[in-house]
């Protein structure tokens, strides 16, 4: 029993992945028990299904039927997922529902809330619809319609399209490399700032032993001198009484 998921972007099938779910049938090696669940991973699409014991029963029913008339569930729509074995066990994933890649990404690299404290990186599409269109995006894109080597003239035109596509790809890679260098420089600058801040903090908080010992010795000498002078002052009245006697 093969389960297939097709990702659909902007209404067109983009990528398909199939996995074998035969072992999930009731009595199979990976059958799901009561109260248990399992995850079906379609890693190429970034999609996963969490299923319970009802899925094992559905697989067993489909495997026993083997006519394509059954489906994973009680009707032709598996809990609203669109999975219908009568249509080949295919799920259509709406991949463009808020999941489109942003045109630019911003990184906070400073301590303020200004444009200078943020690093913006623009992203360039490098799919078959854009490669070959050139800097202005007005040339012919690289696709099945433009790649033609049936004749010498068509092959020459194809070489030009492929060359422009390579240039477009190199420009996109160069832009990514430039952004990586800027991020690396920003990271090094932040690391240097952090090190300087920690050094200043250490200077403010840590004890300067030599300076403190010097101050302690100075205060100690002053205290001892004061005690000695006080002792001499206490002896003056005694000396005066001796003279009077």
Coordinates of C-alpha atoms in Angstrom, one line a residue:
X1 CA 0.0 0.0 0.0
X2 CA 1.7 3.2 -1.2
X3 CA 0.8 6.6 0.3
X4 CA 1.7 9.5 -1.9
X5 CA 1.8 13.2 -1.0
X6 CA 2.1 15.9 -3.7
X7 CA 3.0 19.5 -2.7
X8 CA 1.1 22.1 -4.7
X9 CA 2.4 25.6 -5.0
X10 CA 0.4 28.3 -6.7
X11 CA -2.0 25.6 -8.0
X12 CA 0.7 23.5 -9.7
X13 CA 2.2 20.2 -8.6
X14 CA 5.7 20.9 -7.4
X15 CA 7.1 17.8 -5.7
X16 CA 5.8 14.3 -4.9
X17 CA 7.0 11.7 -2.3
X18 CA 5.6 8.2 -1.7
X19 CA 6.1 5.9 1.2
X20 CA 5.1 2.3 1.8
X21 CA 2.6 1.9 4.6
X22 CA 1.9 -1.8 4.1
X23 CA 3.4 -2.7 7.5
X24 CA 1.0 -0.4 9.3
X25 CA -1.9 -2.8 8.5
X26 CA -3.5 -4.6 11.4
X27 CA -1.2 -7.5 12.3
X28 CA 1.7 -5.8 10.5
X29 CA 5.2 -5.3 12.0
X30 CA 4.5 -1.6 12.7
X31 CA 0.7 -1.8 13.4
X32 CA -0.5 0.9 15.9
X33 CA -2.0 -0.4 19.1
X34 CA -4.8 1.0 21.1
X35 CA -3.9 4.4 22.6
X36 CA -0.7 4.6 20.6
X37 CA 0.2 6.8 17.7
X38 CA 2.8 6.9 14.9
X39 CA 4.3 9.5 12.6
X40 CA 4.5 9.3 8.9
X41 CA 7.4 11.5 7.8
X42 CA 7.5 12.9 4.3
X43 CA 10.9 14.5 4.9
X44 CA 11.4 15.7 1.3
X45 CA 8.3 17.9 1.6
X46 CA 8.8 18.9 5.2
X47 CA 5.4 17.3 6.1
X48 CA 4.4 14.7 8.7
X49 CA 1.2 12.9 9.6
X50 CA 0.4 11.8 13.2
X51 CA -1.9 8.8 13.0
X52 CA -3.6 6.5 15.5
X53 CA -4.8 2.9 15.5
X54 CA -7.6 3.7 13.0
X55 CA -4.9 4.2 10.4
X56 CA -3.7 0.6 10.8
X57 CA -7.3 -0.7 10.3
X58 CA -7.7 1.5 7.2
X59 CA -4.5 0.2 5.7
X60 CA -5.6 -3.4 6.4
X61 CA -9.0 -2.7 4.6
X62 CA -7.3 -1.2 1.6
X63 CA -4.8 -4.0 1.3
X64 CA -7.6 -6.6 1.5
X65 CA -9.7 -4.7 -1.0
X66 CA -6.8 -4.1 -3.5
X67 CA -9.2 -2.5 -6.0
X68 CA -8.7 1.2 -5.2
X69 CA -12.3 1.6 -4.2
X70 CA -11.6 2.0 -0.5
X71 CA -9.9 4.9 1.2
X72 CA -8.1 5.8 4.4
X73 CA -11.3 6.5 6.4
X74 CA -15.0 6.2 6.3
X75 CA -15.4 8.2 3.1
X76 CA -13.4 9.6 0.3
X77 CA -11.9 12.3 2.5
X78 CA -9.6 11.2 5.3
X79 CA -10.6 13.6 8.1
X80 CA -10.5 16.6 5.7
X81 CA -7.0 15.8 4.4
X82 CA -8.0 15.1 0.8
X83 CA -6.5 11.5 1.0
X84 CA -8.6 9.3 -1.3
X85 CA -7.4 5.8 -2.3
X86 CA -9.8 5.8 -5.2
X87 CA -7.7 8.7 -6.6
X88 CA -4.4 6.9 -5.9
X89 CA -3.9 7.7 -2.2
X90 CA -2.7 11.2 -3.1
X91 CA -2.8 14.1 -0.7
X92 CA -2.5 17.6 -2.1
X93 CA -0.7 19.9 0.3
X94 CA -1.4 23.6 -0.1
X95 CA 2.3 24.8 0.4
X96 CA 1.6 28.4 -0.3
X97 CA -0.8 29.1 2.6
X98 CA 1.4 31.6 4.4
X99 CA 4.5 29.5 3.9
X100 CA 6.2 31.3 1.0
X101 CA 9.8 32.4 1.5
X102 CA 10.2 36.0 2.4
X103 CA 11.9 38.4 -0.1
X104 CA 14.3 39.6 2.6
X105 CA 15.4 38.6 6.0
X106 CA 16.4 41.0 8.8
X107 CA 18.9 40.4 11.5
X108 CA 19.3 42.5 14.7
X109 CA 23.0 43.3 14.9
X110 CA 23.0 46.4 17.1
X111 CA 21.7 47.5 20.4
X112 CA 19.3 50.2 19.1
X113 CA 16.0 50.3 17.2
X114 CA 17.2 52.0 14.1
X115 CA 17.9 50.9 10.6
X116 CA 21.6 51.0 11.3
X117 CA 21.1 48.3 14.0
X118 CA 19.6 45.8 11.6
X119 CA 21.1 43.9 8.7
X120 CA 18.7 43.2 5.8
X121 CA 19.5 40.4 3.3
X122 CA 17.6 40.2 0.0
X123 CA 16.9 36.8 -1.4
X124 CA 16.9 36.0 -5.1
X125 CA 14.8 33.2 -6.6
X126 CA 16.9 30.6 -8.6
X127 CA 14.1 28.4 -9.9
X128 CA 13.5 27.5 -13.6
X129 CA 11.1 30.4 -13.9
X130 CA 13.8 33.0 -13.1
X131 CA 17.2 31.5 -14.2
X132 CA 18.1 32.8 -17.6
X133 CA 15.9 35.9 -17.5
X134 CA 19.0 38.1 -16.9
X135 CA 19.5 41.1 -14.6
X136 CA 16.4 42.9 -15.8
X137 CA 14.3 39.8 -15.8
X138 CA 13.3 40.4 -19.4
X139 CA 15.2 37.5 -21.1
X140 CA 14.0 34.0 -21.8
X141 CA 13.8 31.7 -18.8
X142 CA 15.6 28.3 -18.7
X143 CA 12.9 25.6 -19.0
X144 CA 11.9 22.7 -21.2
X145 CA 10.5 25.0 -23.8
X146 CA 13.8 27.0 -24.3
X147 CA 16.2 24.0 -24.1
X148 CA 16.1 22.7 -27.6
X149 CA 19.0 21.0 -29.4
X150 CA 17.0 19.5 -32.2
X151 CA 18.7 21.8 -34.7
X152 CA 22.0 23.8 -34.8
X153 CA 20.2 27.1 -34.6
X154 CA 18.1 26.0 -31.6
X155 CA 21.2 24.6 -29.9
X156 CA 22.9 27.9 -30.3
X157 CA 20.0 29.7 -28.8
X158 CA 19.9 27.2 -26.0
X159 CA 23.6 27.9 -25.2
X160 CA 22.8 31.6 -24.8
X161 CA 19.9 30.8 -22.4
X162 CA 22.1 28.4 -20.4
X163 CA 24.9 31.0 -20.2
X164 CA 22.5 33.6 -18.9
X165 CA 21.1 31.1 -16.4
X166 CA 24.6 30.3 -15.1
X167 CA 25.3 34.1 -14.8
X168 CA 22.0 34.5 -12.8
X169 CA 22.9 31.7 -10.5
X170 CA 26.4 33.1 -9.9
X171 CA 25.0 36.5 -9.1
X172 CA 22.6 34.9 -6.6
X173 CA 25.4 33.0 -5.0
X174 CA 27.6 36.1 -4.9
X175 CA 24.8 38.0 -3.1
X176 CA 24.5 35.2 -0.6
X177 CA 28.3 35.2 -0.1
X178 CA 28.3 38.9 0.4
X179 CA 25.5 38.6 3.0
X180 CA 27.4 35.9 4.8
X181 CA 30.5 38.1 4.9
X182 CA 28.5 41.0 6.4
X183 CA 27.0 38.7 9.0
X184 CA 30.4 37.3 9.9
X185 CA 31.8 40.9 10.3
X186 CA 28.8 41.8 12.4
X187 CA 29.3 38.7 14.5
X188 CA 33.0 39.5 15.0
X189 CA 32.1 43.1 15.9
X190 CA 29.6 42.0 18.5
X191 CA 32.1 39.5 19.9
X192 CA 34.7 42.3 20.3
X193 CA 32.1 44.6 21.9
X194 CA 31.2 41.9 24.4
X195 CA 34.8 41.3 25.2
X196 CA 35.4 45.0 25.8
X197 CA 32.3 45.2 28.0
X198 CA 33.4 42.3 30.1
X199 CA 36.8 43.8 30.5
X200 CA 35.4 47.1 31.7
X201 CA 33.0 45.3 34.0
X202 CA 36.0 43.3 35.4
X203 CA 38.0 46.4 36.0
X204 CA 35.1 48.0 37.9
X205 CA 34.2 45.0 40.0
X206 CA 37.5 43.2 40.6
X207 CA 39.8 44.2 43.6
X208 CA 43.1 45.9 42.8
X209 CA 45.2 44.2 45.5
X210 CA 48.3 46.4 45.2
X211 CA 46.4 49.6 45.5
X212 CA 44.3 48.3 48.4
X213 CA 47.4 47.0 50.3
X214 CA 49.1 50.4 49.9
X215 CA 46.0 52.2 51.2
X216 CA 45.8 49.8 54.1
X217 CA 49.5 50.2 55.1
X218 CA 49.1 54.0 54.9
X219 CA 46.1 54.0 57.2
X220 CA 47.8 51.6 59.6
X221 CA 50.8 53.9 59.9
X222 CA 48.5 56.8 60.6
X223 CA 46.7 54.9 63.3
X224 CA 49.9 53.7 65.0
X225 CA 51.3 57.3 64.9
X226 CA 48.1 58.6 66.5
X227 CA 48.2 56.0 69.2
X228 CA 51.9 56.9 69.9
X229 CA 51.1 60.7 70.1
X230 CA 48.2 60.0 72.4
X231 CA 50.5 58.0 74.7
X232 CA 53.0 60.9 74.8
X233 CA 50.2 63.4 75.6
X234 CA 49.1 61.2 78.5
X235 CA 52.6 61.3 80.0
X236 CA 52.8 65.2 79.9
X237 CA 50.7 65.8 83.1
X238 CA 52.8 63.2 85.0
X239 CA 56.0 65.0 84.1
X240 CA 54.6 68.3 85.1
X241 CA 53.7 67.0 88.6
X242 CA 57.2 65.6 89.1
X243 CA 58.7 69.1 88.4
X244 CA 56.3 70.6 91.1
X245 CA 57.3 68.0 93.6

